[in-house]
């Protein structure tokens, strides 16, 4: 209900029943993210936690952009959708062009709020969902 109340899940018809149905449709990225956070997320975030929406939106990005096939930070790699804080959904890879390590994923957190998302060489496929606008602390998005 909080996702609906705060307008994270919107519906063109302004019909809250239609928005609820979108959340329950597990054939869509929106429904998959909702199902994951309610039933599969071992982190078990409190529904009143201010970071619930952030965690949901990051899960939605995963399901909207072929997350199961991502390099380095997929759920299978134990990074994205892990039972840790979403601020730990990051990994460092060597960037041979500059001879340094490059952080990818969700990091740069301030007080638990993700400020930086970088998908360098991750194999992101798809469209970034408009719900990314609910990541209020996001300052940088690297694609």
Short mmCIF file of N, CA and C in Angstrom, two decimals:
data_model
loop_
_atom_site.label_atom_id
_atom_site.label_comp_id
_atom_site.label_asym_id
_atom_site.label_seq_id
_atom_site.Cartn_x
_atom_site.Cartn_y
_atom_site.Cartn_z
N UNK A 1 0.80 -1.20 0.00
CA UNK A 1 0.00 0.00 0.00
C UNK A 1 0.85 1.27 0.00
N UNK A 2 1.99 1.24 0.70
CA UNK A 2 2.84 2.43 0.75
C UNK A 2 3.34 2.81 -0.64
N UNK A 3 3.63 1.83 -1.47
CA UNK A 3 4.09 2.11 -2.82
C UNK A 3 3.01 2.83 -3.61
N UNK A 4 1.76 2.47 -3.37
CA UNK A 4 0.65 3.14 -4.05
C UNK A 4 0.41 4.52 -3.48
N UNK A 5 0.42 4.63 -2.14
CA UNK A 5 0.15 5.91 -1.48
C UNK A 5 1.15 6.98 -1.86
N UNK A 6 2.41 6.59 -1.97
CA UNK A 6 3.45 7.57 -2.27
C UNK A 6 3.64 7.77 -3.77
N UNK A 7 2.78 7.16 -4.56
CA UNK A 7 2.80 7.39 -6.00
C UNK A 7 3.93 6.71 -6.74
N UNK A 8 4.58 5.73 -6.13
CA UNK A 8 5.64 5.02 -6.82
C UNK A 8 5.05 4.21 -7.96
N UNK A 9 3.91 3.59 -7.71
CA UNK A 9 3.21 2.86 -8.75
C UNK A 9 2.05 3.73 -9.20
N UNK A 10 2.18 4.23 -10.40
CA UNK A 10 1.17 5.13 -10.92
C UNK A 10 0.36 4.41 -11.99
N UNK A 11 -0.81 4.93 -12.24
CA UNK A 11 -1.66 4.36 -13.26
C UNK A 11 -2.25 5.49 -14.08
N UNK A 12 -2.21 5.35 -15.39
CA UNK A 12 -2.71 6.41 -16.28
C UNK A 12 -4.19 6.71 -16.05
N UNK A 13 -4.93 5.73 -15.54
CA UNK A 13 -6.36 5.92 -15.35
C UNK A 13 -6.70 6.49 -13.97
N UNK A 14 -5.66 6.69 -13.15
CA UNK A 14 -5.86 7.16 -11.77
C UNK A 14 -6.76 6.22 -10.98
N UNK A 15 -6.77 4.98 -11.35
CA UNK A 15 -7.58 3.97 -10.68
C UNK A 15 -6.68 3.15 -9.78
N UNK A 16 -6.87 3.28 -8.47
CA UNK A 16 -5.98 2.58 -7.54
C UNK A 16 -6.11 1.06 -7.68
N UNK A 17 -7.28 0.58 -8.06
CA UNK A 17 -7.44 -0.87 -8.27
C UNK A 17 -6.57 -1.34 -9.43
N UNK A 18 -6.50 -0.54 -10.47
CA UNK A 18 -5.67 -0.89 -11.62
C UNK A 18 -4.19 -0.89 -11.24
N UNK A 19 -3.79 0.08 -10.43
CA UNK A 19 -2.40 0.14 -9.96
C UNK A 19 -2.07 -1.08 -9.10
N UNK A 20 -3.02 -1.50 -8.27
CA UNK A 20 -2.80 -2.69 -7.44
C UNK A 20 -2.63 -3.93 -8.32
N UNK A 21 -3.42 -4.02 -9.37
CA UNK A 21 -3.31 -5.16 -10.27
C UNK A 21 -1.95 -5.19 -10.95
N UNK A 22 -1.39 -4.02 -11.26
CA UNK A 22 -0.06 -3.96 -11.86
C UNK A 22 0.98 -4.57 -10.92
N UNK A 23 0.83 -4.30 -9.64
CA UNK A 23 1.78 -4.84 -8.66
C UNK A 23 1.68 -6.35 -8.54
N UNK A 24 0.51 -6.89 -8.78
CA UNK A 24 0.30 -8.32 -8.61
C UNK A 24 0.61 -9.14 -9.86
N UNK A 25 0.86 -8.47 -10.98
CA UNK A 25 1.13 -9.16 -12.24
C UNK A 25 2.61 -9.53 -12.34
N UNK A 26 2.94 -10.77 -11.98
CA UNK A 26 4.34 -11.19 -11.94
C UNK A 26 4.94 -11.47 -13.32
N UNK A 27 4.18 -11.17 -14.38
CA UNK A 27 4.75 -11.28 -15.72
C UNK A 27 5.41 -9.97 -16.15
N UNK A 28 5.28 -8.94 -15.31
CA UNK A 28 5.87 -7.63 -15.62
C UNK A 28 7.00 -7.33 -14.64
N UNK A 29 7.95 -6.47 -15.03
CA UNK A 29 9.01 -6.09 -14.09
C UNK A 29 8.46 -5.48 -12.80
N UNK A 30 7.40 -4.69 -12.90
CA UNK A 30 6.80 -4.08 -11.72
C UNK A 30 6.29 -5.15 -10.76
N UNK A 31 5.57 -6.11 -11.29
CA UNK A 31 5.06 -7.20 -10.46
C UNK A 31 6.15 -8.09 -9.92
N UNK A 32 7.20 -8.31 -10.71
CA UNK A 32 8.33 -9.13 -10.26
C UNK A 32 9.06 -8.45 -9.11
N UNK A 33 9.27 -7.14 -9.22
CA UNK A 33 9.94 -6.40 -8.14
C UNK A 33 9.10 -6.43 -6.87
N UNK A 34 7.79 -6.25 -7.02
CA UNK A 34 6.90 -6.28 -5.86
C UNK A 34 6.91 -7.67 -5.21
N UNK A 35 6.79 -8.71 -6.02
CA UNK A 35 6.80 -10.07 -5.50
C UNK A 35 8.11 -10.35 -4.77
N UNK A 36 9.23 -9.92 -5.36
CA UNK A 36 10.53 -10.17 -4.73
C UNK A 36 10.61 -9.48 -3.36
N UNK A 37 10.20 -8.22 -3.29
CA UNK A 37 10.37 -7.49 -2.03
C UNK A 37 9.42 -8.01 -0.96
N UNK A 38 8.26 -8.51 -1.34
CA UNK A 38 7.28 -9.01 -0.37
C UNK A 38 7.58 -10.45 0.05
N UNK A 39 7.94 -11.30 -0.90
CA UNK A 39 8.05 -12.73 -0.62
C UNK A 39 9.47 -13.30 -0.58
N UNK A 40 10.38 -12.74 -1.36
CA UNK A 40 11.70 -13.38 -1.52
C UNK A 40 12.85 -12.63 -0.87
N UNK A 41 12.67 -11.36 -0.57
CA UNK A 41 13.76 -10.54 -0.04
C UNK A 41 14.08 -10.96 1.40
N UNK A 42 15.24 -11.53 1.59
CA UNK A 42 15.64 -12.00 2.93
C UNK A 42 16.00 -10.85 3.87
N UNK A 43 16.19 -9.66 3.34
CA UNK A 43 16.51 -8.50 4.16
C UNK A 43 15.31 -8.11 5.03
N UNK A 44 14.11 -8.41 4.55
CA UNK A 44 12.86 -8.15 5.29
C UNK A 44 12.79 -6.72 5.81
N UNK A 45 12.83 -5.77 4.90
CA UNK A 45 12.76 -4.36 5.26
C UNK A 45 11.38 -4.05 5.83
N UNK A 46 11.35 -3.25 6.86
CA UNK A 46 10.10 -2.84 7.50
C UNK A 46 9.29 -1.99 6.51
N UNK A 47 7.99 -2.26 6.37
CA UNK A 47 7.17 -1.48 5.44
C UNK A 47 7.19 0.03 5.71
N UNK A 48 7.52 0.42 6.93
CA UNK A 48 7.58 1.84 7.26
C UNK A 48 8.98 2.43 7.09
N UNK A 49 9.96 1.61 6.76
CA UNK A 49 11.34 2.08 6.59
C UNK A 49 11.40 3.05 5.42
N UNK A 50 12.08 4.17 5.63
CA UNK A 50 12.17 5.19 4.58
C UNK A 50 12.89 4.68 3.33
N UNK A 51 13.64 3.58 3.45
CA UNK A 51 14.38 3.06 2.30
C UNK A 51 13.64 1.97 1.53
N UNK A 52 12.39 1.68 1.92
CA UNK A 52 11.60 0.68 1.21
C UNK A 52 11.45 1.03 -0.26
N UNK A 53 11.12 2.27 -0.54
CA UNK A 53 10.91 2.68 -1.93
C UNK A 53 12.21 2.58 -2.71
N UNK A 54 13.31 2.98 -2.10
CA UNK A 54 14.61 2.88 -2.76
C UNK A 54 14.90 1.42 -3.13
N UNK A 55 14.68 0.52 -2.20
CA UNK A 55 14.96 -0.90 -2.44
C UNK A 55 14.05 -1.44 -3.55
N UNK A 56 12.78 -1.04 -3.52
CA UNK A 56 11.83 -1.46 -4.55
C UNK A 56 12.26 -0.95 -5.92
N UNK A 57 12.63 0.32 -6.02
CA UNK A 57 13.02 0.89 -7.31
C UNK A 57 14.28 0.21 -7.84
N UNK A 58 15.23 -0.08 -6.98
CA UNK A 58 16.44 -0.77 -7.43
C UNK A 58 16.12 -2.19 -7.90
N UNK A 59 15.18 -2.86 -7.23
CA UNK A 59 14.74 -4.18 -7.70
C UNK A 59 14.03 -4.04 -9.05
N UNK A 60 13.25 -2.99 -9.21
CA UNK A 60 12.55 -2.75 -10.46
C UNK A 60 13.54 -2.52 -11.60
N UNK A 61 14.61 -1.80 -11.35
CA UNK A 61 15.65 -1.60 -12.37
C UNK A 61 16.22 -2.95 -12.78
N UNK A 62 16.47 -3.80 -11.81
CA UNK A 62 17.00 -5.15 -12.08
C UNK A 62 16.05 -5.94 -12.99
N UNK A 63 14.79 -6.00 -12.62
CA UNK A 63 13.83 -6.79 -13.39
C UNK A 63 13.49 -6.15 -14.74
N UNK A 64 13.66 -4.84 -14.88
CA UNK A 64 13.37 -4.13 -16.13
C UNK A 64 14.51 -4.19 -17.12
N UNK A 65 15.70 -4.54 -16.65
CA UNK A 65 16.88 -4.41 -17.50
C UNK A 65 17.73 -5.68 -17.57
N UNK A 66 17.07 -6.83 -17.56
CA UNK A 66 17.78 -8.09 -17.75
C UNK A 66 18.77 -8.42 -16.66
N UNK A 67 18.45 -8.08 -15.42
CA UNK A 67 19.36 -8.26 -14.31
C UNK A 67 19.93 -9.66 -14.15
N UNK A 68 19.14 -10.67 -14.53
CA UNK A 68 19.64 -12.04 -14.40
C UNK A 68 20.82 -12.31 -15.32
N UNK A 69 21.03 -11.44 -16.31
CA UNK A 69 22.16 -11.60 -17.24
C UNK A 69 23.24 -10.53 -17.04
N UNK A 70 23.15 -9.77 -15.97
CA UNK A 70 24.16 -8.74 -15.74
C UNK A 70 25.52 -9.37 -15.44
N UNK A 71 26.56 -8.65 -15.81
CA UNK A 71 27.92 -9.03 -15.46
C UNK A 71 28.25 -8.51 -14.07
N UNK A 72 28.91 -9.28 -13.27
CA UNK A 72 29.50 -8.91 -11.99
C UNK A 72 28.52 -8.72 -10.83
N UNK A 73 27.35 -8.12 -11.07
CA UNK A 73 26.51 -7.73 -9.93
C UNK A 73 25.12 -8.35 -9.95
N UNK A 74 24.92 -9.44 -10.67
CA UNK A 74 23.60 -10.06 -10.72
C UNK A 74 23.27 -10.73 -9.38
N UNK A 75 22.04 -11.15 -9.25
CA UNK A 75 21.63 -11.88 -8.05
C UNK A 75 22.47 -13.15 -7.90
N UNK A 76 22.75 -13.81 -9.03
CA UNK A 76 23.55 -15.04 -9.00
C UNK A 76 24.97 -14.77 -8.49
N UNK A 77 25.47 -13.55 -8.71
CA UNK A 77 26.80 -13.17 -8.21
C UNK A 77 26.75 -12.81 -6.73
N UNK A 78 25.56 -12.80 -6.16
CA UNK A 78 25.42 -12.48 -4.74
C UNK A 78 25.51 -11.00 -4.42
N UNK A 79 25.23 -10.17 -5.42
CA UNK A 79 25.35 -8.72 -5.20
C UNK A 79 23.96 -8.08 -5.22
N UNK A 80 23.39 -7.88 -6.41
CA UNK A 80 22.08 -7.23 -6.52
C UNK A 80 21.02 -8.18 -6.00
N UNK A 81 20.04 -7.66 -5.33
CA UNK A 81 18.96 -8.42 -4.70
C UNK A 81 19.48 -9.33 -3.59
N UNK A 82 20.60 -8.99 -3.01
CA UNK A 82 21.13 -9.79 -1.91
C UNK A 82 20.41 -9.44 -0.62
N UNK A 83 20.72 -10.16 0.44
CA UNK A 83 20.07 -9.91 1.72
C UNK A 83 20.78 -8.83 2.52
N UNK A 84 21.62 -8.06 1.85
CA UNK A 84 22.30 -6.93 2.49
C UNK A 84 21.60 -5.63 2.12
N UNK A 85 22.01 -4.57 2.77
CA UNK A 85 21.50 -3.25 2.41
C UNK A 85 21.77 -2.99 0.93
N UNK A 86 20.86 -2.31 0.29
CA UNK A 86 21.07 -1.99 -1.12
C UNK A 86 22.30 -1.11 -1.34
N UNK A 87 22.78 -0.47 -0.29
CA UNK A 87 24.03 0.30 -0.38
C UNK A 87 25.24 -0.61 -0.59
N UNK A 88 25.05 -1.90 -0.37
CA UNK A 88 26.12 -2.88 -0.58
C UNK A 88 25.97 -3.63 -1.89
N UNK A 89 25.05 -3.20 -2.73
CA UNK A 89 24.87 -3.86 -4.02
C UNK A 89 25.86 -3.27 -5.02
N UNK A 90 27.13 -3.43 -4.73
CA UNK A 90 28.19 -2.86 -5.56
C UNK A 90 29.35 -3.83 -5.66
N UNK A 91 30.20 -3.58 -6.64
CA UNK A 91 31.34 -4.44 -6.89
C UNK A 91 32.40 -3.60 -7.59
N UNK A 92 33.66 -3.91 -7.39
CA UNK A 92 34.72 -3.18 -8.08
C UNK A 92 35.35 -4.07 -9.14
N UNK A 93 35.54 -3.49 -10.33
CA UNK A 93 36.21 -4.20 -11.41
C UNK A 93 37.37 -3.36 -11.90
N UNK A 94 38.40 -3.99 -12.46
CA UNK A 94 39.52 -3.21 -12.98
C UNK A 94 39.13 -2.50 -14.27
N UNK A 95 39.47 -1.23 -14.36
CA UNK A 95 39.27 -0.45 -15.58
C UNK A 95 40.65 -0.28 -16.20
N UNK A 96 40.96 -1.13 -17.17
CA UNK A 96 42.30 -1.13 -17.76
C UNK A 96 42.61 0.15 -18.51
N UNK A 97 41.59 0.89 -18.94
CA UNK A 97 41.85 2.13 -19.67
C UNK A 97 42.46 3.20 -18.79
N UNK A 98 42.20 3.14 -17.49
CA UNK A 98 42.79 4.14 -16.59
C UNK A 98 43.68 3.51 -15.53
N UNK A 99 43.76 2.19 -15.54
CA UNK A 99 44.62 1.49 -14.60
C UNK A 99 44.17 1.57 -13.16
N UNK A 100 42.87 1.69 -12.95
CA UNK A 100 42.31 1.77 -11.60
C UNK A 100 41.10 0.86 -11.48
N UNK A 101 40.65 0.69 -10.27
CA UNK A 101 39.41 -0.05 -10.04
C UNK A 101 38.23 0.87 -10.29
N UNK A 102 37.16 0.30 -10.78
CA UNK A 102 35.95 1.07 -11.08
C UNK A 102 34.79 0.44 -10.33
N UNK A 103 34.10 1.21 -9.53
CA UNK A 103 32.94 0.71 -8.80
C UNK A 103 31.72 0.66 -9.68
N UNK A 104 30.99 -0.44 -9.61
CA UNK A 104 29.74 -0.56 -10.36
C UNK A 104 28.63 -0.98 -9.40
N UNK A 105 27.42 -0.64 -9.77
CA UNK A 105 26.27 -0.98 -8.94
C UNK A 105 25.79 0.24 -8.17
N UNK A 106 25.26 -0.02 -6.98
CA UNK A 106 24.71 1.04 -6.12
C UNK A 106 25.72 1.34 -5.02
N UNK A 107 26.20 2.56 -5.00
CA UNK A 107 27.14 2.93 -3.94
C UNK A 107 27.13 4.44 -3.77
N UNK A 108 28.06 4.94 -2.99
CA UNK A 108 28.06 6.36 -2.70
C UNK A 108 26.91 6.73 -1.78
N UNK A 109 26.56 5.82 -0.88
CA UNK A 109 25.42 6.05 0.00
C UNK A 109 25.74 7.07 1.09
N UNK A 110 24.75 7.87 1.39
CA UNK A 110 24.82 8.80 2.51
C UNK A 110 23.62 8.50 3.39
N UNK A 111 23.89 8.08 4.62
CA UNK A 111 22.83 7.70 5.57
C UNK A 111 21.85 6.70 4.97
N UNK A 112 22.39 5.72 4.24
CA UNK A 112 21.56 4.67 3.67
C UNK A 112 20.86 5.03 2.38
N UNK A 113 21.12 6.22 1.86
CA UNK A 113 20.48 6.67 0.62
C UNK A 113 21.48 6.57 -0.52
N UNK A 114 21.11 5.83 -1.57
CA UNK A 114 21.98 5.67 -2.73
C UNK A 114 22.11 7.00 -3.46
N UNK A 115 23.35 7.43 -3.69
CA UNK A 115 23.59 8.67 -4.41
C UNK A 115 24.20 8.43 -5.79
N UNK A 116 24.67 7.21 -6.03
CA UNK A 116 25.36 6.92 -7.27
C UNK A 116 25.00 5.51 -7.76
N UNK A 117 24.61 5.43 -9.01
CA UNK A 117 24.38 4.14 -9.68
C UNK A 117 25.25 4.11 -10.91
N UNK A 118 26.03 3.06 -11.07
CA UNK A 118 26.89 2.95 -12.24
C UNK A 118 26.77 1.54 -12.81
N UNK A 119 26.45 1.46 -14.08
CA UNK A 119 26.26 0.18 -14.74
C UNK A 119 27.32 -0.06 -15.82
N UNK A 120 28.54 0.43 -15.60
CA UNK A 120 29.68 0.28 -16.50
C UNK A 120 29.94 -1.21 -16.76
N UNK A 121 29.85 -1.62 -18.03
CA UNK A 121 30.12 -3.00 -18.45
C UNK A 121 29.26 -4.06 -17.75
N UNK A 122 28.08 -3.68 -17.32
CA UNK A 122 27.20 -4.61 -16.60
C UNK A 122 26.35 -5.44 -17.55
N UNK A 123 26.13 -4.96 -18.77
CA UNK A 123 25.26 -5.61 -19.75
C UNK A 123 23.80 -5.27 -19.48
N UNK A 124 23.57 -4.02 -19.17
CA UNK A 124 22.22 -3.51 -18.94
C UNK A 124 21.46 -3.55 -20.26
N UNK A 125 20.28 -4.17 -20.28
CA UNK A 125 19.47 -4.28 -21.48
C UNK A 125 18.05 -3.88 -21.13
N UNK A 126 17.51 -2.90 -21.85
CA UNK A 126 16.15 -2.47 -21.59
C UNK A 126 16.08 -0.98 -21.34
N UNK A 127 14.99 -0.57 -20.76
CA UNK A 127 14.73 0.84 -20.49
C UNK A 127 14.73 1.08 -18.99
N UNK A 128 15.40 2.15 -18.58
CA UNK A 128 15.36 2.53 -17.16
C UNK A 128 13.93 2.95 -16.85
N UNK A 129 13.30 2.35 -15.84
CA UNK A 129 11.90 2.69 -15.55
C UNK A 129 11.77 4.11 -14.99
N UNK A 130 10.66 4.78 -15.27
CA UNK A 130 10.47 6.14 -14.78
C UNK A 130 10.47 6.24 -13.26
N UNK A 131 10.21 5.13 -12.59
CA UNK A 131 10.21 5.12 -11.13
C UNK A 131 11.57 5.47 -10.55
N UNK A 132 12.62 5.51 -11.38
CA UNK A 132 13.94 5.90 -10.90
C UNK A 132 13.88 7.32 -10.31
N UNK A 133 12.91 8.08 -10.73
CA UNK A 133 12.72 9.43 -10.20
C UNK A 133 12.42 9.45 -8.71
N UNK A 134 12.06 8.31 -8.15
CA UNK A 134 11.79 8.22 -6.70
C UNK A 134 13.07 7.99 -5.90
N UNK A 135 14.21 7.87 -6.57
CA UNK A 135 15.49 7.79 -5.86
C UNK A 135 15.94 9.23 -5.62
N UNK A 136 15.40 9.83 -4.59
CA UNK A 136 15.58 11.26 -4.32
C UNK A 136 17.03 11.69 -4.09
N UNK A 137 17.86 10.78 -3.61
CA UNK A 137 19.24 11.14 -3.34
C UNK A 137 20.19 10.89 -4.49
N UNK A 138 19.68 10.34 -5.60
CA UNK A 138 20.54 9.98 -6.72
C UNK A 138 21.13 11.21 -7.39
N UNK A 139 22.46 11.25 -7.45
CA UNK A 139 23.17 12.39 -8.05
C UNK A 139 23.84 12.00 -9.36
N UNK A 140 24.12 10.70 -9.54
CA UNK A 140 24.84 10.25 -10.73
C UNK A 140 24.29 8.91 -11.19
N UNK A 141 24.05 8.81 -12.49
CA UNK A 141 23.63 7.56 -13.11
C UNK A 141 24.55 7.30 -14.28
N UNK A 142 25.37 6.28 -14.18
CA UNK A 142 26.30 5.93 -15.25
C UNK A 142 25.79 4.73 -16.02
N UNK A 143 25.67 4.91 -17.32
CA UNK A 143 25.22 3.83 -18.18
C UNK A 143 26.34 3.49 -19.12
#
